[in-house]
Short mmCIF file of C-alpha atoms in Angstrom, two decimals:
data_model
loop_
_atom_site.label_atom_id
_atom_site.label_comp_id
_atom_site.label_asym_id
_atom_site.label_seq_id
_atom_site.Cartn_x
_atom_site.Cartn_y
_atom_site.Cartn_z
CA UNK A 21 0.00 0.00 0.00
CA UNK A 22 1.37 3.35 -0.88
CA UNK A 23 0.92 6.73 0.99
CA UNK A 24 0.91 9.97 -0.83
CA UNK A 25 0.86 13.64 0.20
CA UNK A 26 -1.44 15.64 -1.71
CA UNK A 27 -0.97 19.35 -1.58
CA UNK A 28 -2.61 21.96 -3.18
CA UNK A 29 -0.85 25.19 -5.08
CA UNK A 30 -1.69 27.74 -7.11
CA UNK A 31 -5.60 28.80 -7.86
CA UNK A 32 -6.71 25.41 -7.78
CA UNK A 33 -8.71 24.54 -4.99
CA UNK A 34 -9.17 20.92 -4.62
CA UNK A 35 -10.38 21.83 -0.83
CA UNK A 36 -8.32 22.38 1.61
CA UNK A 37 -9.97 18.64 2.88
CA UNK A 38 -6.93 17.16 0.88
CA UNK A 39 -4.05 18.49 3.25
CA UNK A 40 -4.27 15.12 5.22
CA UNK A 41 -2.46 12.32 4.05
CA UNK A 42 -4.81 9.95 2.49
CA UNK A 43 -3.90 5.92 2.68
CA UNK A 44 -4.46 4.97 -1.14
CA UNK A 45 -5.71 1.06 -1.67
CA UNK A 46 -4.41 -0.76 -4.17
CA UNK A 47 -7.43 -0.41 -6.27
CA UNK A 48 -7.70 3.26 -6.38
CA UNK A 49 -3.92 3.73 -7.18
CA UNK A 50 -4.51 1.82 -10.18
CA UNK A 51 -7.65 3.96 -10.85
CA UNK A 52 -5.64 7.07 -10.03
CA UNK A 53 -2.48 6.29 -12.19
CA UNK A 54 -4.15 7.58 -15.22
CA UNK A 55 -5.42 10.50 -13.63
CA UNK A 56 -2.20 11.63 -12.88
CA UNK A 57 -0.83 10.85 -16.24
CA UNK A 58 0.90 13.98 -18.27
CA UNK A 59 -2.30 13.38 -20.73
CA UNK A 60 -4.77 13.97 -17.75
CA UNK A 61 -7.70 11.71 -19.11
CA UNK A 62 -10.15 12.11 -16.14
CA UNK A 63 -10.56 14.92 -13.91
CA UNK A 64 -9.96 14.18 -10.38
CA UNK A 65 -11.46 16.44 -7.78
CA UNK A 66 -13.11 15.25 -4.49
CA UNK A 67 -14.50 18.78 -3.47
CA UNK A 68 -16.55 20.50 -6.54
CA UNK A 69 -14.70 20.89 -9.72
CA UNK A 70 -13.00 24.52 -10.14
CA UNK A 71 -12.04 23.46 -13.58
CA UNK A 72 -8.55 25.41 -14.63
CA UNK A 73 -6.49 25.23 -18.11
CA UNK A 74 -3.91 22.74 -17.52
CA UNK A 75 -3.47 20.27 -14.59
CA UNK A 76 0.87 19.91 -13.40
CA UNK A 77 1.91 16.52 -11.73
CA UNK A 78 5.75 16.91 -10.13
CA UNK A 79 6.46 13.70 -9.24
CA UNK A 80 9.95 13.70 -6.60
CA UNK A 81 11.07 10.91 -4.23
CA UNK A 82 8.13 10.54 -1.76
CA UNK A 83 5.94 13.14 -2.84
CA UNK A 84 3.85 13.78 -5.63
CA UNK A 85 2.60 17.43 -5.96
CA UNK A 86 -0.32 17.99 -8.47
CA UNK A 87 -0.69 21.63 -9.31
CA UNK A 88 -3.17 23.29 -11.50
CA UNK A 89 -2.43 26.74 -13.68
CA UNK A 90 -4.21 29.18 -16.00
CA UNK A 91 -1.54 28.94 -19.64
CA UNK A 92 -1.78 30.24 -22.48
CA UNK A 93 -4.09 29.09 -25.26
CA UNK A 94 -1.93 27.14 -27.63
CA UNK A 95 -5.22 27.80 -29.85
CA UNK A 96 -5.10 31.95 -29.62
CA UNK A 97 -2.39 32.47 -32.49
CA UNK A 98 -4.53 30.72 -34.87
CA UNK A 99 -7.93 32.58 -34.36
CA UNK A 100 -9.64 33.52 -37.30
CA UNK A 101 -11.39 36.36 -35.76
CA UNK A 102 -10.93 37.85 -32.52
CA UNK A 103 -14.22 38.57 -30.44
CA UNK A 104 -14.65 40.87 -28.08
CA UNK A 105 -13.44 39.87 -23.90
CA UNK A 106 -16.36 37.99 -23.25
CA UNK A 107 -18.56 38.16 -26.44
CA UNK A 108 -21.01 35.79 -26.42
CA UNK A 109 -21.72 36.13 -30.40
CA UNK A 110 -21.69 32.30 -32.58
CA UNK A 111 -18.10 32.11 -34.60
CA UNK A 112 -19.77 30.51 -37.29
CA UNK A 113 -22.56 32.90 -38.02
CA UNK A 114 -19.77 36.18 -37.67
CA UNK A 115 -17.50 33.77 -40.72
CA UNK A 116 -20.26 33.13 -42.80
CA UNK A 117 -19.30 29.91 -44.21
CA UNK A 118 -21.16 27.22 -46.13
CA UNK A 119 -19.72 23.86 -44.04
CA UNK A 120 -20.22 21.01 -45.97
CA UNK A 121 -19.73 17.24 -44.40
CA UNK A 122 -16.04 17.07 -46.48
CA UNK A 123 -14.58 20.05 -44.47
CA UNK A 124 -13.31 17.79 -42.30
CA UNK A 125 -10.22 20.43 -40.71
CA UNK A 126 -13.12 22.40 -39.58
CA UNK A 127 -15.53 19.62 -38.15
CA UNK A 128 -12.61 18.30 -36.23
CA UNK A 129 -12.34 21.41 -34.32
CA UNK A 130 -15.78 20.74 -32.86
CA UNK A 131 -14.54 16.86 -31.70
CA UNK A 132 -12.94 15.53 -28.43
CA UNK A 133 -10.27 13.28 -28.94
CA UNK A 134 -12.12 10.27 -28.59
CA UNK A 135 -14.91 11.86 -31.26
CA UNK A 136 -17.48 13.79 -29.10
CA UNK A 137 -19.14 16.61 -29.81
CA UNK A 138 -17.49 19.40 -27.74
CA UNK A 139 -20.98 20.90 -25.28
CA UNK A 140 -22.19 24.44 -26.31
CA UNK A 141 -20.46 25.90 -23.74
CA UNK A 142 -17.30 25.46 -24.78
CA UNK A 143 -17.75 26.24 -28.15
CA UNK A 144 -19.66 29.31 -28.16
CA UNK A 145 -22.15 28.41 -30.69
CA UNK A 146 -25.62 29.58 -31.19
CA UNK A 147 -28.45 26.73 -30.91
CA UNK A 148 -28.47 26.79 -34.96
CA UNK A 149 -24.84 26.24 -35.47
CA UNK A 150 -24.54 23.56 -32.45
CA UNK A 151 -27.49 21.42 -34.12
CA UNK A 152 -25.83 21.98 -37.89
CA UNK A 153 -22.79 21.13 -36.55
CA UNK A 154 -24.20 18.09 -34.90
CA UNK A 155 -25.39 16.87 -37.94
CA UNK A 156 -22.61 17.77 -40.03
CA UNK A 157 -20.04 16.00 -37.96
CA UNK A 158 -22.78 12.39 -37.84
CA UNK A 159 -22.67 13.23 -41.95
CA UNK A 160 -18.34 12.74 -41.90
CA UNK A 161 -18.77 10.02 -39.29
CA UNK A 162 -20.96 7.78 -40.98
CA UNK A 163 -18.79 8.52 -44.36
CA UNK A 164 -15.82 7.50 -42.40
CA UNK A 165 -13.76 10.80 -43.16
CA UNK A 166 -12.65 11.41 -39.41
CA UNK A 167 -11.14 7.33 -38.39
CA UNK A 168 -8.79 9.03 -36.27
CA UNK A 169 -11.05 10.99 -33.84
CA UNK A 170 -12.76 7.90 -32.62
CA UNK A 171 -12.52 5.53 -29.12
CA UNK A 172 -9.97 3.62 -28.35
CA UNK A 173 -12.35 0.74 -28.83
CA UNK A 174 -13.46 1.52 -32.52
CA UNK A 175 -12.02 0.00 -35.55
CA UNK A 176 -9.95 2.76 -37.25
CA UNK A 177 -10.16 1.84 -40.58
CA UNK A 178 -13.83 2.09 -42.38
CA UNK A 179 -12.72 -0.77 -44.62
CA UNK A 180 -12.78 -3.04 -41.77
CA UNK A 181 -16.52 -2.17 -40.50
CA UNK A 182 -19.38 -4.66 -40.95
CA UNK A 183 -21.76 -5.32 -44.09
CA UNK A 184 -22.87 -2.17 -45.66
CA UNK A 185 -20.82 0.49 -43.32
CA UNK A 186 -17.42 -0.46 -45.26
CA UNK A 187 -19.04 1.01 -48.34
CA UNK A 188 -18.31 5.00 -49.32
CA UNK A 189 -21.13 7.02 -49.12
CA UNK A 190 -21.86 11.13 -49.00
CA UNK A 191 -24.23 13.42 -47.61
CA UNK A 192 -26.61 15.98 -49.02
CA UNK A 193 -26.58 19.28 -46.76
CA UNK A 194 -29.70 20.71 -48.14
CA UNK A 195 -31.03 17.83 -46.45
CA UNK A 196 -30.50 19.95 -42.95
CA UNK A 197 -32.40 23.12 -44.00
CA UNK B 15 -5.84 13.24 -99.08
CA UNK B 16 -3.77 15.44 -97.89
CA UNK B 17 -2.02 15.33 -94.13
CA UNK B 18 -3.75 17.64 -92.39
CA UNK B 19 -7.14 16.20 -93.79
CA UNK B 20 -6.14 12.88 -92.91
CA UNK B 21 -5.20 13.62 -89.60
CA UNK B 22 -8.72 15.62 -89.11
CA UNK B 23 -10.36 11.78 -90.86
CA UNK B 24 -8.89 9.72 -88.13
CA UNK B 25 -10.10 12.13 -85.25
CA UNK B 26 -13.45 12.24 -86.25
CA UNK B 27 -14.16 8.61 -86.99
CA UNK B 28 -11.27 6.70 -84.60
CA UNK B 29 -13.07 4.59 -82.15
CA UNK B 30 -11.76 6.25 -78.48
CA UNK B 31 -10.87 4.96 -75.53
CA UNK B 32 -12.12 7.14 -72.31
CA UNK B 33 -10.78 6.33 -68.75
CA UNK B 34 -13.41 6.69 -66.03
CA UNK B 35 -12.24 6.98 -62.16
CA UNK B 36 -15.16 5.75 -60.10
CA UNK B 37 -13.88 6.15 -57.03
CA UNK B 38 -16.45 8.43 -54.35
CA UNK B 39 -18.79 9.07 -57.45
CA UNK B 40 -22.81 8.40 -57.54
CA UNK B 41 -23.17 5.09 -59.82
CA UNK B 42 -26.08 6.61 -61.44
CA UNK B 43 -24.73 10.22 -62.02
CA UNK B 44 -21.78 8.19 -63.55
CA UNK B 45 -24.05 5.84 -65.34
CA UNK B 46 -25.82 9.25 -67.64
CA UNK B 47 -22.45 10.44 -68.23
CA UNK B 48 -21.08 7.57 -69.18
CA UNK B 49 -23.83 6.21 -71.75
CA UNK B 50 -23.17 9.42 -73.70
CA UNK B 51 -19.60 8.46 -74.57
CA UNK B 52 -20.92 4.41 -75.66
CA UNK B 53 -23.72 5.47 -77.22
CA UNK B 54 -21.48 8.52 -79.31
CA UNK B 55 -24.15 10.84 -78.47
CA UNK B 56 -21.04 13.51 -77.27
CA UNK B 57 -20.23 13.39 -80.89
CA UNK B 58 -21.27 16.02 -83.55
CA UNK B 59 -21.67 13.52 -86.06
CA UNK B 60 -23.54 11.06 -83.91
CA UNK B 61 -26.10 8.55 -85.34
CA UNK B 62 -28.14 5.47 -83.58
CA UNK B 63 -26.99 3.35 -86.62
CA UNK B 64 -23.82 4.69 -87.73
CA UNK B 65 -21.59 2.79 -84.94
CA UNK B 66 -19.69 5.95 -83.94
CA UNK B 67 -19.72 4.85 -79.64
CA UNK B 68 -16.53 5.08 -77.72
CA UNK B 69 -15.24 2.34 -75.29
CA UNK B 70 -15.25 2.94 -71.65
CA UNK B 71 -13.20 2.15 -69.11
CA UNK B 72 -14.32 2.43 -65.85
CA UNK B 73 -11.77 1.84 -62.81
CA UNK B 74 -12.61 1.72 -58.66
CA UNK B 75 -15.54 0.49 -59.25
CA UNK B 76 -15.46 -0.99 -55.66
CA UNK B 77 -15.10 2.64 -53.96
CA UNK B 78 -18.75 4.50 -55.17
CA UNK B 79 -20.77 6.33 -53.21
CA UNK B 80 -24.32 5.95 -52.53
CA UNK B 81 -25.62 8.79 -50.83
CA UNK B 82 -27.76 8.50 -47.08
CA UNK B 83 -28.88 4.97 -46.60
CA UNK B 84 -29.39 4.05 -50.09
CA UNK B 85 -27.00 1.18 -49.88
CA UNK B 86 -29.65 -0.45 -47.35
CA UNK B 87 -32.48 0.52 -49.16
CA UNK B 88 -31.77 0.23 -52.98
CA UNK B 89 -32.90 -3.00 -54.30
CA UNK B 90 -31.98 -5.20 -57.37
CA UNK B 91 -34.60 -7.99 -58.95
CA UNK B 92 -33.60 -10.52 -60.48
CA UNK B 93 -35.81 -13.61 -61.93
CA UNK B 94 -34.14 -16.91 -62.31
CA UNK B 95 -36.88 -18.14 -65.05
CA UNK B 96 -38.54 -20.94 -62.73
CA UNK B 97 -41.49 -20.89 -60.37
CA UNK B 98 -40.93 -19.08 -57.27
CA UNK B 99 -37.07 -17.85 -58.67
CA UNK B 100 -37.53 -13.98 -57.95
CA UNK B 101 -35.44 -12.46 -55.50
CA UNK B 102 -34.54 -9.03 -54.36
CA UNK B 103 -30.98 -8.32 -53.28
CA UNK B 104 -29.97 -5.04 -51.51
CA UNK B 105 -27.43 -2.62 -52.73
CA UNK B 106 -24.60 -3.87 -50.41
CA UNK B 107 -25.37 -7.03 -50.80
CA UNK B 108 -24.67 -7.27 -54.53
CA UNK B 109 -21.94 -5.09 -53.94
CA UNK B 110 -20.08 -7.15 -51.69
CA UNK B 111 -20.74 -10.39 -53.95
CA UNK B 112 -19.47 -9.00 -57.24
CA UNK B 113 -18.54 -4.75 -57.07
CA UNK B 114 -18.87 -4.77 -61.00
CA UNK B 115 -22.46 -5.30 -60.99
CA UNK B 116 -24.15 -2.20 -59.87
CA UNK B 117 -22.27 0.10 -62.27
CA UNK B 118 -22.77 -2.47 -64.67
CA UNK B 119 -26.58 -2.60 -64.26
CA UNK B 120 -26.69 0.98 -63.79
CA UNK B 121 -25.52 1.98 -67.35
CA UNK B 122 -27.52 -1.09 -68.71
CA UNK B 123 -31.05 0.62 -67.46
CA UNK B 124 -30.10 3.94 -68.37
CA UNK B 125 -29.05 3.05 -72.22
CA UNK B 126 -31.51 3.09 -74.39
CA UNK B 127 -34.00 0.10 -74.39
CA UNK B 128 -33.47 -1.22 -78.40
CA UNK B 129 -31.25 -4.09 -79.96
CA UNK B 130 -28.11 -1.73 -79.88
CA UNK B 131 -27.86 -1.81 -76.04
CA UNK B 132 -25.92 -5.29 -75.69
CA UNK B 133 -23.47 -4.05 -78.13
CA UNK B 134 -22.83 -0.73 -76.78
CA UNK B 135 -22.42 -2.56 -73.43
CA UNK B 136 -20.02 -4.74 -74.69
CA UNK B 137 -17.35 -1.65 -74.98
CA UNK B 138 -17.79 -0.87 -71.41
CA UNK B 139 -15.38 -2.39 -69.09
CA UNK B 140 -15.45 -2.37 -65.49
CA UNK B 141 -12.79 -3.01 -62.93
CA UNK B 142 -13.21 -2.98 -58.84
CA UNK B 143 -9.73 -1.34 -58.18
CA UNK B 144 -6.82 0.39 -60.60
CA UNK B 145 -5.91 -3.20 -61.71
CA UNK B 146 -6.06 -2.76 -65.78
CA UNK B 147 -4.82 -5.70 -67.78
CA UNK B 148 -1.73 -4.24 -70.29
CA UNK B 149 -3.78 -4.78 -73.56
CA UNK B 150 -6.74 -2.33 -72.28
CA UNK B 151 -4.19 0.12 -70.50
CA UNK B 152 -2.40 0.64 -74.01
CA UNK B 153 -5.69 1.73 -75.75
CA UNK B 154 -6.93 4.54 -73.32
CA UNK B 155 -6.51 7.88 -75.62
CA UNK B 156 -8.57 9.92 -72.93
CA UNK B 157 -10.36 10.50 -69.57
CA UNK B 158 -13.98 11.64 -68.33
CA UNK B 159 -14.06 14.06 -65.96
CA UNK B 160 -15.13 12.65 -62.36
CA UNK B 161 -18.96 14.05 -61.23
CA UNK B 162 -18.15 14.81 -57.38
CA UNK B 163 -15.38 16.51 -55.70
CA UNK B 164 -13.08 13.20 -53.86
CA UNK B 165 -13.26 13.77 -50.00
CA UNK B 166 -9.99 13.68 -48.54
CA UNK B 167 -9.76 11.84 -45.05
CA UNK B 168 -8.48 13.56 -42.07
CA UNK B 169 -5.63 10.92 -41.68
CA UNK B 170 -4.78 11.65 -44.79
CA UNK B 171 -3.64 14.97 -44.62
CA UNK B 172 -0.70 16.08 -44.21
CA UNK B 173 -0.03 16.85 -40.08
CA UNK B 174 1.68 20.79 -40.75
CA UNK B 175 -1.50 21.28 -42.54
CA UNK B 176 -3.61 20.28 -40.11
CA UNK B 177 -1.73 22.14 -37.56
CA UNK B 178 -1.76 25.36 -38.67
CA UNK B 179 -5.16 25.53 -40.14
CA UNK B 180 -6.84 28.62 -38.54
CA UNK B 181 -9.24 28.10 -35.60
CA UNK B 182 -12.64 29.05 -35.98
CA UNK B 183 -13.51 28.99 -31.82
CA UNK B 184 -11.19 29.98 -28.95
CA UNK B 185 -11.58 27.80 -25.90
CA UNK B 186 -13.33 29.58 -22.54
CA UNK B 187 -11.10 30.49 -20.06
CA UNK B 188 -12.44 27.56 -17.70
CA UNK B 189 -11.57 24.47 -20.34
CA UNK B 190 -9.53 22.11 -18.97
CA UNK B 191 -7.01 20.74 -21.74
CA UNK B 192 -8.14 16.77 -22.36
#
């Protein structure tokens, strides 16, 4: 069984409840050895979540320190167009762009890792957009353009799905309006 | 004759060879274009009876596109003559067993329904992938343009592109990088 000292620094606030040293089971140090991965997968929080940009693990001797700290966008270099500090207006409807199911470098901006819809509040988009991108993104899915932003699970090439999903097939957009 | 009056003979009566790229194109779309070049209808001096059609050769024929859910849905009949012999076969279905056949059946109902049709279809040659036996390869004098744009995968694209492509959203200040 393994101890380890959790401490809190920097604007996170896991709650000051972690400051005691917590006796970790086996089971929940396997659970936890993901969490405190350099690719944090799951968020771990025992208090309620103050979520924050990017989550530090400094790993020494007998310690392990896991700090949390607002960076830099890695994102903000490539906008397109700059809103307003805290402009609530859609991207998509300020571009004016007709998105069809092939623009798959746009789509994929809109996908998780593991090929989920990002939720409305991250992107920013009005109800419209969200449900057009919805569709749009199910449109590539189905037509196999984006194997790479799937689950770990899934098979990655189309080719290799079953009966009549290994076959090409496209979408008509008008379909949406 | 002279040269230049031969040369302008053999271009408007040589039988051509077109190439046709099937790959992420509508079988039917492909199937109207296609019957104008057997049937020599894309030629000013066309005639039903005057045997002026071009061979086709049609390549991929394994990657076309059906749009929505028309590979579950679209349905082929086929008779075999006896009692009780009709059966309908879906679009994947016949696909999977031979990926010749659709395309091939395609341009068969859209040609024109008289005694030249078995003909005409005998210049059209089909092949599931880029596989082209030498003797056809060495006749192909041209190509027919493809009917929709290819889609490009997003594996497929080159990783500097992908990189710096410009962002359309900036994340909120509360994201948490996943």
């Amino acid at each position: 069984m393994a101890f380890r000292t959790l401490a809190c620094a920097g604007k996170n606030t896991f709650g000051s409840v972690l400051h005691a040293v917590l006796p970790v089971k086996q089971s929940v140090c396997t659970s936890m050895l993901p969490c405190l991965g350099l690719s944090a997968a799951k968020h771990f929080s025992l208090s309620s979540q103050n979520n924050v940009k990017k989550i530090i693990v400094d790993e020494s001797e007998k310690v392990t320190t896991i700090s949390a700290e607002y960076v830099e966008s890695p994102l903000a270099p490539r906008l397109l167009k700059k809103g307003k500090e805290g402009s609530h207006d859609c991207p998509l409807c300020a571009l004016n762009l007709n998105v069809k199911h092939t623009d798959v470098l746009i789509l994929s901006q809109f996908l998780r890792p593991d090929g989920c819809l990002l939720p409305r509040r991250t992107t920013g988009l009005c109800t419209k957009q969200q449900l057009r991108i919805k569709y749009l993104v199910t449109m590539s899915q189905k037509a196999g353009l984006m194997p790479n932003l799937a689950p770990s699970w899934s098979k990655k090439d189309p080719r290799k799905r079953y009966g009549s999903k290994k076959f090409n097939r496209y979408f008509d957009e008008a379909t949406l309006d | 004759m002279s040269a230049a009056r031969r040369v302008q003979q053999w271009a408007t009566f040589g039988r051509m060879w077109y190439l046709y790229d099937a790959k992420w194109q509508n079988p039917l779309d492909s199937a109207d274009k296609i019957k104008l070049y057997l049937s020599g209808s894309h030629k000013p001096i066309y005639h039903p009876l005057s045997n002026c059609g071009d061979h086709v050769v049609v390549m991929n024929s394994r990657d076309i596109a059906l749009p929505g859910i028309e590979w579950e849905k679209r349905v082929y009949f086929h008779h075999s003559g006896y009692p009780g012999g009709a059966s309908w076969t879906l679009a994947w279905e016949l696909h999977q067993k031979d990926p010749t056949l659709l395309l091939r059946k395609t341009v068969y109902n859209k040609l024109d329904k008289n005694l030249l049709r078995r003909g005409l279809m005998a210049r059209l040659h089909i092949f599931p992938d880029d596989k082209i036996p030498d003797s056809i390869l060495k006749n192909i004098s041209g190509q027919i343009r493809q009917l929709r744009q290819v889609p490009t995968r997003l594996d497929h694209i080159p990783e500097e592109k992908v990189k710096s492509f410009p962002r359309i959203f900036e994340w909120p200040k509360d994201y948490v990088i996943q």
